[in-house]
XYZ file of C-alpha atoms in Angstrom:
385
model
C -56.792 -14.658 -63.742
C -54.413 -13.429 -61.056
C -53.761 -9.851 -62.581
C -57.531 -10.127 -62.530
C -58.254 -10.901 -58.749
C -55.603 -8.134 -57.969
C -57.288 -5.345 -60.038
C -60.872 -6.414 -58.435
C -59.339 -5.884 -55.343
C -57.771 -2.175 -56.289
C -61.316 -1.297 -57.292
C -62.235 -2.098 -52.979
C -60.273 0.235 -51.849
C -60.692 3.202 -54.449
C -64.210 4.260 -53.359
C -62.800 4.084 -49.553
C -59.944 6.588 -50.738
C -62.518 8.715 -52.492
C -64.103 8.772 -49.046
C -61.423 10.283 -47.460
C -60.952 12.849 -49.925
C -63.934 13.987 -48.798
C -62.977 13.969 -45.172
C -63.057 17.807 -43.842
C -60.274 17.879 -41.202
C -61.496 20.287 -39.116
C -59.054 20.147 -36.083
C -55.947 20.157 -38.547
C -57.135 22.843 -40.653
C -59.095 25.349 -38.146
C -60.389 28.880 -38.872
C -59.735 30.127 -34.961
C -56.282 31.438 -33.174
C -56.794 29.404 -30.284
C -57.897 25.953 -32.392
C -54.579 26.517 -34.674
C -52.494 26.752 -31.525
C -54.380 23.845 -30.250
C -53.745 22.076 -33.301
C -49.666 23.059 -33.273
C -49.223 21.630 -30.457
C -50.987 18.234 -31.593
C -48.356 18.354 -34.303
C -45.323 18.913 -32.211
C -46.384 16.007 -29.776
C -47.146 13.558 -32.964
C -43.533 14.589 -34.789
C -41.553 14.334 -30.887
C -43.123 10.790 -30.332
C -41.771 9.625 -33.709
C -38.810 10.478 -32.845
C -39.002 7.570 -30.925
C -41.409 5.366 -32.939
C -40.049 5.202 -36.254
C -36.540 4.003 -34.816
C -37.811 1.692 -32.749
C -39.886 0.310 -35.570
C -37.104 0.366 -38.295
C -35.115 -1.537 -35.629
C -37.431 -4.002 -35.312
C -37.720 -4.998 -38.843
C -33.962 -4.673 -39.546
C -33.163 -7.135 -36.220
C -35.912 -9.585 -37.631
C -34.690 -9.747 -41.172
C -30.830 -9.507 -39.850
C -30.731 -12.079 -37.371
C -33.339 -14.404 -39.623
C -33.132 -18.221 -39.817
C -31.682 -18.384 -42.806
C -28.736 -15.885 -42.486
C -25.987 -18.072 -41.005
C -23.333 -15.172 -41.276
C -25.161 -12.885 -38.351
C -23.343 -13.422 -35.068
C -25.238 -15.585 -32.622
C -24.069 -15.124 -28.971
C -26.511 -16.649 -26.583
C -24.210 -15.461 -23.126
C -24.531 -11.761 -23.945
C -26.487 -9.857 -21.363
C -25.855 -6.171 -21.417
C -24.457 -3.062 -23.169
C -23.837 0.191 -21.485
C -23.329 2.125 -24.382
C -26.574 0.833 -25.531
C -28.246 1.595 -22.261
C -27.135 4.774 -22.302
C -28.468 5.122 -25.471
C -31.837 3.377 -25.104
C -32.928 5.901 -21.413
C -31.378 8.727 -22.657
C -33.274 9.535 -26.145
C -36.700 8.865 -24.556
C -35.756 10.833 -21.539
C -35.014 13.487 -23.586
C -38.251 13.448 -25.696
C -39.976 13.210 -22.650
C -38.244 16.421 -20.455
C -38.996 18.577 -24.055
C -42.795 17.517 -23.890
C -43.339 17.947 -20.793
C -42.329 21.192 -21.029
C -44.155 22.305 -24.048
C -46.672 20.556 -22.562
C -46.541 22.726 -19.643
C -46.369 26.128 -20.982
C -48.683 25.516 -23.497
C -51.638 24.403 -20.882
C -51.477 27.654 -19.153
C -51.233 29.910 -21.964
C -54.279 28.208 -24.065
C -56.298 27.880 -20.302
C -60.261 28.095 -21.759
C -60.043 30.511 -18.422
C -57.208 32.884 -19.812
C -58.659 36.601 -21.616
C -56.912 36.185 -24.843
C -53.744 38.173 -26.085
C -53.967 38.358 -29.352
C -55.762 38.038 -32.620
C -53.654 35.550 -33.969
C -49.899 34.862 -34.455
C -49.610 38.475 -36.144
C -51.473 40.973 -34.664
C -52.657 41.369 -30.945
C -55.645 42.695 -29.986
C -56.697 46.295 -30.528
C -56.965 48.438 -27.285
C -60.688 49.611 -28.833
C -61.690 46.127 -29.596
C -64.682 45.074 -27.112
C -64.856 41.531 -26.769
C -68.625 39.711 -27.329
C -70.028 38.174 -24.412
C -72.483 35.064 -25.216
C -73.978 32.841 -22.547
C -74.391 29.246 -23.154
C -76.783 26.676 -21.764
C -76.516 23.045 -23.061
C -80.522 22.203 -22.903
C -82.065 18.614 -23.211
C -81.213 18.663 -26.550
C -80.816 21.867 -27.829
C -78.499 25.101 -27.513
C -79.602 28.493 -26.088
C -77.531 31.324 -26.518
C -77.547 34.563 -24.712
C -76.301 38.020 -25.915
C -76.436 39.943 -22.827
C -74.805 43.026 -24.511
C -77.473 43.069 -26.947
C -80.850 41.744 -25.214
C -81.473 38.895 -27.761
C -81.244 34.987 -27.367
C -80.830 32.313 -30.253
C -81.746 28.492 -30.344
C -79.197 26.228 -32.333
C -77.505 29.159 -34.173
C -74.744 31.212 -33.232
C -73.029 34.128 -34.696
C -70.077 36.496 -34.340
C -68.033 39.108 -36.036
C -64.517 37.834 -37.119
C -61.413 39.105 -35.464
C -63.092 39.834 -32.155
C -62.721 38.158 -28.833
C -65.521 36.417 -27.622
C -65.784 35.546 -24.282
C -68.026 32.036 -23.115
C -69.884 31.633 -20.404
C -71.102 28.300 -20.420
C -73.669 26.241 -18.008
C -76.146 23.596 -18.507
C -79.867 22.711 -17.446
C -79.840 19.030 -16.642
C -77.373 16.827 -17.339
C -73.508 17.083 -18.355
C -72.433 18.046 -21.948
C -69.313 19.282 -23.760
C -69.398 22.300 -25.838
C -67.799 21.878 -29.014
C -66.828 23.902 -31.953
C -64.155 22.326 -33.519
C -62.915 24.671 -36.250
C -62.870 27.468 -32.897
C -61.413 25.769 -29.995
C -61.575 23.166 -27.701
C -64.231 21.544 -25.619
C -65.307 22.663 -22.269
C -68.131 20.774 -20.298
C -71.376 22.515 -19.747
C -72.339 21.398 -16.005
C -75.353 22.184 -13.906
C -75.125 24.345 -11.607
C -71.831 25.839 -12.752
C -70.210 27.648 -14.919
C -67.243 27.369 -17.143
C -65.498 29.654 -19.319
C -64.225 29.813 -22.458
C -62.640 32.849 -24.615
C -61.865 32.356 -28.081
C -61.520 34.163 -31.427
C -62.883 33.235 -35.066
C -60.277 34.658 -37.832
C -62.120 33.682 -40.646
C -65.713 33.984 -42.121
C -67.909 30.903 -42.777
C -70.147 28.846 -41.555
C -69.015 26.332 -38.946
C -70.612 22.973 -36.934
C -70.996 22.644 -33.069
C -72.349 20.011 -31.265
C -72.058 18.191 -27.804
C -68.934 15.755 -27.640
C -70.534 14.226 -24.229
C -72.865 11.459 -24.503
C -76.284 13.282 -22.748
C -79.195 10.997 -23.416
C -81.460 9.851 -26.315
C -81.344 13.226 -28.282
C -77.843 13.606 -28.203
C -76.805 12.902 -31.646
C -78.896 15.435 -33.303
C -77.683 18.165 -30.054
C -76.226 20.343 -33.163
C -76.221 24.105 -34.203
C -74.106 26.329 -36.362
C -71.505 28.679 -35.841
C -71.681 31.649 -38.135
C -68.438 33.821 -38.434
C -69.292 37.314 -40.118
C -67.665 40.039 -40.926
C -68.735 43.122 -39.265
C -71.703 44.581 -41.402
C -72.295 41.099 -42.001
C -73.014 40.152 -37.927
C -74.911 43.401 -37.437
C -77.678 42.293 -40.114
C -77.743 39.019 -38.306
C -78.619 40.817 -35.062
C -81.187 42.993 -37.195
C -82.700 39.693 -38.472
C -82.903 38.299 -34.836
C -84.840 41.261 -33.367
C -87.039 41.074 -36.347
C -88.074 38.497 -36.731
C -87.925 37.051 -32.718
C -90.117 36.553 -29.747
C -90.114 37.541 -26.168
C -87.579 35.152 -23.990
C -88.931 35.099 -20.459
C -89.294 32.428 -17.711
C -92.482 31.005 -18.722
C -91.123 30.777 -22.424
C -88.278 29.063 -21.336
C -89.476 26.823 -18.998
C -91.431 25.254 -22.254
C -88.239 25.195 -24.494
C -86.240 23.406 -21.395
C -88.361 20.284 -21.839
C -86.846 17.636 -23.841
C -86.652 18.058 -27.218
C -84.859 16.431 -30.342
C -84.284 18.182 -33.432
C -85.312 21.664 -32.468
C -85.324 24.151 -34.821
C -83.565 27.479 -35.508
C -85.403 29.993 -32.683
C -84.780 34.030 -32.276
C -85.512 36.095 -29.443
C -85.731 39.586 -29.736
C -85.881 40.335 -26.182
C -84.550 37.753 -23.402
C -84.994 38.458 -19.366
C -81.824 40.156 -18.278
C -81.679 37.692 -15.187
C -82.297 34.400 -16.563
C -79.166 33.504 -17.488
C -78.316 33.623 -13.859
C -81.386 31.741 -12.906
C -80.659 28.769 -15.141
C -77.141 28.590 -13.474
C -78.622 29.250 -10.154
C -80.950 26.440 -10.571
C -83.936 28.208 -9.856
C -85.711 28.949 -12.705
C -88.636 27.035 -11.623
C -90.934 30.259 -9.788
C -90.459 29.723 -5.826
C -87.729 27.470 -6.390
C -84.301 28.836 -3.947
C -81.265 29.568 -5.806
C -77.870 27.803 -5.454
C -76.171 31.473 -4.486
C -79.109 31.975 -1.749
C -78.352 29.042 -0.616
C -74.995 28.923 -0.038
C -75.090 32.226 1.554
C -77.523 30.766 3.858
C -75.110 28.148 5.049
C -72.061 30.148 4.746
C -73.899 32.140 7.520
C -74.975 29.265 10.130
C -78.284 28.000 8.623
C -81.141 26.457 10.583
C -83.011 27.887 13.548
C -86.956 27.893 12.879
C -86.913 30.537 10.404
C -85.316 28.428 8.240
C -88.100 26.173 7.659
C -89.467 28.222 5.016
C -85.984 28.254 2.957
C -86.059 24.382 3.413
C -89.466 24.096 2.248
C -87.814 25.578 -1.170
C -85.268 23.093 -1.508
C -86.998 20.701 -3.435
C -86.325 18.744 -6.524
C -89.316 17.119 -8.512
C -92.344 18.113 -5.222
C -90.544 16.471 -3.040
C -88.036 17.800 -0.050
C -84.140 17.234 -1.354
C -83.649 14.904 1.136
C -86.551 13.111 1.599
C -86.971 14.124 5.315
C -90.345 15.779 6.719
C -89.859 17.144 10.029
C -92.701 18.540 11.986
C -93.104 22.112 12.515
C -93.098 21.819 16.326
C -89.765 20.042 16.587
C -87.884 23.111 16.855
C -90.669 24.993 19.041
C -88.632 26.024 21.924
C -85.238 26.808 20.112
C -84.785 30.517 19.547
C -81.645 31.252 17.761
C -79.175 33.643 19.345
C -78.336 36.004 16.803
C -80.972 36.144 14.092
C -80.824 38.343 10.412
C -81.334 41.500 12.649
C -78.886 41.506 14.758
C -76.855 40.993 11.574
C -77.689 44.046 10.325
C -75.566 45.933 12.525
C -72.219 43.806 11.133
C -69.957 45.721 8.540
C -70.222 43.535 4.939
C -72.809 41.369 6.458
C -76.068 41.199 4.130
C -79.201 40.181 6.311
C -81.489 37.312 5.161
C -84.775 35.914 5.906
C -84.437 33.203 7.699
C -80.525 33.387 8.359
C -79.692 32.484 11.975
C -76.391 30.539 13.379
C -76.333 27.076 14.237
C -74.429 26.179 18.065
C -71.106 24.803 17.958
C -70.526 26.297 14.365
C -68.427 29.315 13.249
C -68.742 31.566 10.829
C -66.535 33.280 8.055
C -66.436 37.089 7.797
C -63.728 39.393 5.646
C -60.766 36.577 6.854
C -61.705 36.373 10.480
C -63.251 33.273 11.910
C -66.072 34.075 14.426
C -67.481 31.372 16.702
C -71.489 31.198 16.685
C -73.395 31.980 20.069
C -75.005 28.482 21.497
C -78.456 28.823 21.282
C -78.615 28.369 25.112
C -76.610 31.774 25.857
C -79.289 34.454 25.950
C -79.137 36.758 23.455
C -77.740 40.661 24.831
C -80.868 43.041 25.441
C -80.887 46.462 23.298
């Protein structure tokens, strides 16, 4: 009856090892250069901290059956207190482990920086001086992927493809909220952020068909926030591309402005033509007709801001109808300021790009080619022409 409750038990755990058979370790068994060296480096780490670990456990169990109850010939000295050798010997082999981490640690962060153009193809051959790397823009949508070929004037939704063997460089942003973008079997994550942009350059080395997803929790939708990741061989990626002009659609602002809605579950979408300047839009945050972009924006306060053209800029900073800040000030309030240097009188500066609008605030300075410039107060007159 024993053998018997011991067998039942056996039979448990066999379908939850035939599970893990099944398991497709993706991060330890990658088909891009910059995942394997990702994955390299998680084995080094692993094998240096057991170094450490599998002593001190060994230890443990030897000290606990050694010095057990029962074993009256182990030496029992109650008075001892310390050990230099043993000191030595406890600091030194962690320090060690530690000083050789930290460096690996070090060296490889810069050299496998999302930032850093890559160097090679993989651990063999480096990359070809006629290679061309393929640029794709990424926006992490609510909850959906769009991805933008500038180089080729097409757009996909939740599928993505590329040629093996050639650098591809990321350009990643998102629409609403935070996400990470995620294809484990290419590289690492890298957030996809509003309102900025972060990069990403990577290489597939083998053909297949590959998952991607967001690994940051975004909102309702964001388990099924999935695409794949098609690597092709070259006559292989250049039907795809065939295929997406085909059979796509026209990508413009009204069209996208529809897809950017939430959404769960979206299908496969091709676009055989996509609006060379939306890309820069969605990052810009001004997608949105009459909406002000981030860059405009910035240039306007970079320059000084205010004065009472700047109403109408302000008017375009809004978020959901209403004013970004919640403040309505009344038309007449600055009436009788007249700013001392407006966008004409900025026309005359070397590298200075007049804007609508654009005048310099008192008390403030301004930033021009390294040289720090102190605004007029509004109350010195301005010099007649």
């Amino acid at each position: 009856m024993q053998k018997l409750s011991k067998f039942s038990r056996h039979l448990v755990i066999l379908p939850l090892l035939l599970a893990l058979a099944g398991c497709n370790l993706v991060v330890m068994s990658p088909s891009g250069d910059i995942a394997m060296q990702q994955r390299d480096l998680i084995i080094v780490s692993v094998l240096l901290m057991l170094l450490i670990i599998i002593p001190v456990i060994c230890l443990t169990l030897f000290f606990a059956w050694r010095y057990r109850q029962s074993n009256t010939a182990a030496t029992y000295d109650p008075e001892w207190h310390h050990s230099t050798r043993l000191e030595v010997v406890i600091w030194s082999a962690p320090l060690a482990i530690i000083i050789v981490l930290g460096a690996i640690t070090w060296i490889t962060t810069h050299k496998l920086d999302p930032y850093r153009p890559l160097d090679r193809i993989d651990a063999e051959r480096s990359i070809p001086a006629d290679v061309k790397p393929l640029t794709v823009q990424v926006v992490a949508l609510d909850w959906k992927w769009l991805f933008f070929y500038p180089e080729l004037g097409i757009a996909t939704v939740n599928e993505l493809a590329a040629p093996v063997d050639v650098p591809i460089n990321f350009e990643i942003t998102a629409s609403s909220v935070m996400n990470s973008f995620y294809i484990p079997a290419l590289a690492g994550q890298i957030y996809a952020m509003p309102g900025m942009q972060t990069k990403l350059h990577a290489v597939i080395n083998n053909e297949g068909v590959y998952d991607g997803f967001s690994a940051n929790y975004s909102g309702a939708g964001f388990s099924h926030m999935r695409f794949k990741f098609h690597g092709m061989n070259k006559q292989g990626f250049d039907s795809w591309v065939a295929q997406v002009k085909n059979q796509g659609t026209a990508l413009n602002r009204d069209t996208y402005l529809k897809l950017e809605r939430p959404s769960e579950r979206e299908p496969v979408h091709y676009f055989a033509t996509a609006d060379k300047d939306l890309f820069n839009a969605i990052l810009n945050m001004c997608a949105t007709p009459g909406k002000m972009c981030m860059n405009e924006m910035m240039h306007i306060d970079m320059m000084g801001g205010a004065g009472k053209e700047s109403h109408e800029n302000r008017d375009k900073l809004k978020f959901e109808g209403e004013p970004i800040d919640g403040i309505h000030l009344p038309e007449a309030a600055d009436a009788g300021a007249t700013p001392a240097h407006g966008a004409d009188s900025m026309e005359n500066m070397p590298g200075m790009e007049a804007t609508p609008g654009m005048a310099t605030m008192p008390g403030m300075t301004m930033q021009h080619d390294g040289h720090t410039m102190p605004a007029s107060d509004a109350s010195t007159p301005a010099p007649t022409k």
